[in-house]
Amino acid sequence: MTLAHYLTVAALLFLIGIFGVLTRRNVIIILMSIELMFNAANVNLAAFDRFLHPEGVAGTTLALLIITVAAAEVVVGLALLLAIHRNSGTAYVSDFNLLKG
């Protein structure tokens, strides 16, 4: 497999993630779509690391850092969703009007 194959898979993952963020109303689905976009970035990092620097581990290390940040992002996002759901009773983005006066 060449670098172009990995980049194509990453681009498709990223497009699916963008589609999910832009078209879905449920916050859980939006968070999962953001995770897909992070994973597309990880595929790119691992592929470039493998093809450009086969003896190095910089891309893999950065991918592990992104996985860690993504896990923390999901934890914070779900905690916020739980707090908002307790107050408003909904998990749909269009129903959130917390900042309206």
Short mmCIF file of C-alpha atoms in Angstrom, two decimals:
data_model
loop_
_atom_site.label_atom_id
_atom_site.label_comp_id
_atom_site.label_asym_id
_atom_site.label_seq_id
_atom_site.Cartn_x
_atom_site.Cartn_y
_atom_site.Cartn_z
CA MET A 1 0.00 0.00 0.00
CA THR A 2 1.20 3.46 -0.81
CA LEU A 3 0.89 6.74 1.02
CA ALA A 4 -1.99 7.74 -1.26
CA HIS A 5 -4.10 4.84 0.02
CA TYR A 6 -3.69 5.95 3.62
CA LEU A 7 -4.41 9.57 2.73
CA THR A 8 -7.56 8.53 0.88
CA VAL A 9 -8.83 6.60 3.89
CA ALA A 10 -8.03 9.54 6.16
CA ALA A 11 -9.81 11.96 3.83
CA LEU A 12 -12.91 9.74 3.76
CA LEU A 13 -12.90 9.47 7.56
CA PHE A 14 -12.57 13.23 7.86
CA LEU A 15 -15.41 13.84 5.38
CA ILE A 16 -17.68 11.44 7.26
CA GLY A 17 -16.83 13.30 10.47
CA ILE A 18 -17.56 16.70 8.91
CA PHE A 19 -20.85 15.38 7.54
CA GLY A 20 -21.80 14.10 10.99
CA VAL A 21 -20.97 17.38 12.71
CA LEU A 22 -22.85 19.50 10.20
CA THR A 23 -25.99 17.39 9.78
CA ARG A 24 -26.73 15.78 13.15
CA ARG A 25 -28.59 17.34 16.02
CA ASN A 26 -27.70 14.92 18.80
CA VAL A 27 -24.65 15.96 20.83
CA ILE A 28 -23.45 12.36 21.27
CA ILE A 29 -23.36 11.85 17.49
CA ILE A 30 -21.52 15.16 17.08
CA LEU A 31 -18.89 14.07 19.61
CA MET A 32 -18.48 10.75 17.79
CA SER A 33 -18.05 12.63 14.51
CA ILE A 34 -15.34 14.78 16.07
CA GLU A 35 -13.63 11.58 17.17
CA LEU A 36 -13.72 10.38 13.56
CA MET A 37 -11.99 13.58 12.49
CA PHE A 38 -9.32 13.09 15.16
CA ASN A 39 -8.80 9.53 13.96
CA ALA A 40 -8.39 10.79 10.39
CA ALA A 41 -5.63 13.08 11.63
CA ASN A 42 -4.05 10.13 13.43
CA VAL A 43 -4.07 8.04 10.26
CA ASN A 44 -2.33 10.89 8.45
CA LEU A 45 0.28 11.24 11.18
CA ALA A 46 1.02 7.53 11.29
CA ALA A 47 1.17 7.27 7.49
CA PHE A 48 3.52 10.21 7.06
CA ASP A 49 5.66 8.95 9.92
CA ARG A 50 5.88 5.52 8.33
CA PHE A 51 6.65 6.72 4.80
CA LEU A 52 8.83 9.78 5.49
CA HIS A 53 10.72 8.69 8.61
CA PRO A 54 10.62 4.88 8.90
CA GLU A 55 13.15 4.85 11.74
CA GLY A 56 11.52 7.60 13.82
CA VAL A 57 8.60 7.57 16.22
CA ALA A 58 7.65 11.26 16.21
CA GLY A 59 4.41 10.79 14.25
CA THR A 60 3.32 7.87 16.38
CA THR A 61 4.04 9.81 19.55
CA LEU A 62 2.01 12.75 18.28
CA ALA A 63 -0.84 10.39 17.34
CA LEU A 64 -0.85 9.01 20.90
CA LEU A 65 -0.99 12.58 22.22
CA ILE A 66 -3.98 13.31 19.99
CA ILE A 67 -5.73 10.15 21.21
CA THR A 68 -5.18 11.31 24.80
CA VAL A 69 -6.51 14.80 24.10
CA ALA A 70 -9.51 13.33 22.24
CA ALA A 71 -10.34 11.11 25.21
CA ALA A 72 -10.18 14.11 27.55
CA GLU A 73 -12.37 16.09 25.14
CA VAL A 74 -15.02 13.37 25.16
CA VAL A 75 -15.02 13.19 28.95
CA VAL A 76 -15.48 16.94 29.28
CA GLY A 77 -18.10 17.01 26.52
CA LEU A 78 -20.12 14.21 28.09
CA ALA A 79 -19.92 15.86 31.51
CA LEU A 80 -21.23 19.10 30.03
CA LEU A 81 -23.94 17.22 28.16
CA LEU A 82 -25.02 15.46 31.35
CA ALA A 83 -25.21 18.77 33.23
CA ILE A 84 -27.20 20.43 30.42
CA HIS A 85 -29.48 17.41 30.07
CA ARG A 86 -30.32 17.53 33.77
CA ASN A 87 -31.40 21.17 33.44
CA SER A 88 -33.11 21.16 30.05
CA GLY A 89 -34.11 17.52 29.54
CA THR A 90 -32.82 17.32 25.96
CA ALA A 91 -29.70 16.20 24.11
CA TYR A 92 -30.38 18.06 20.85
CA VAL A 93 -28.19 20.99 19.90
CA SER A 94 -31.06 22.97 18.41
CA ASP A 95 -32.89 22.93 21.75
CA PHE A 96 -30.00 24.40 23.73
CA ASN A 97 -30.71 28.04 24.51
CA LEU A 98 -28.57 28.52 27.60
CA LEU A 99 -26.95 31.74 26.38
CA LYS A 100 -30.18 33.48 25.41
CA GLY A 101 -31.28 36.21 27.76
#
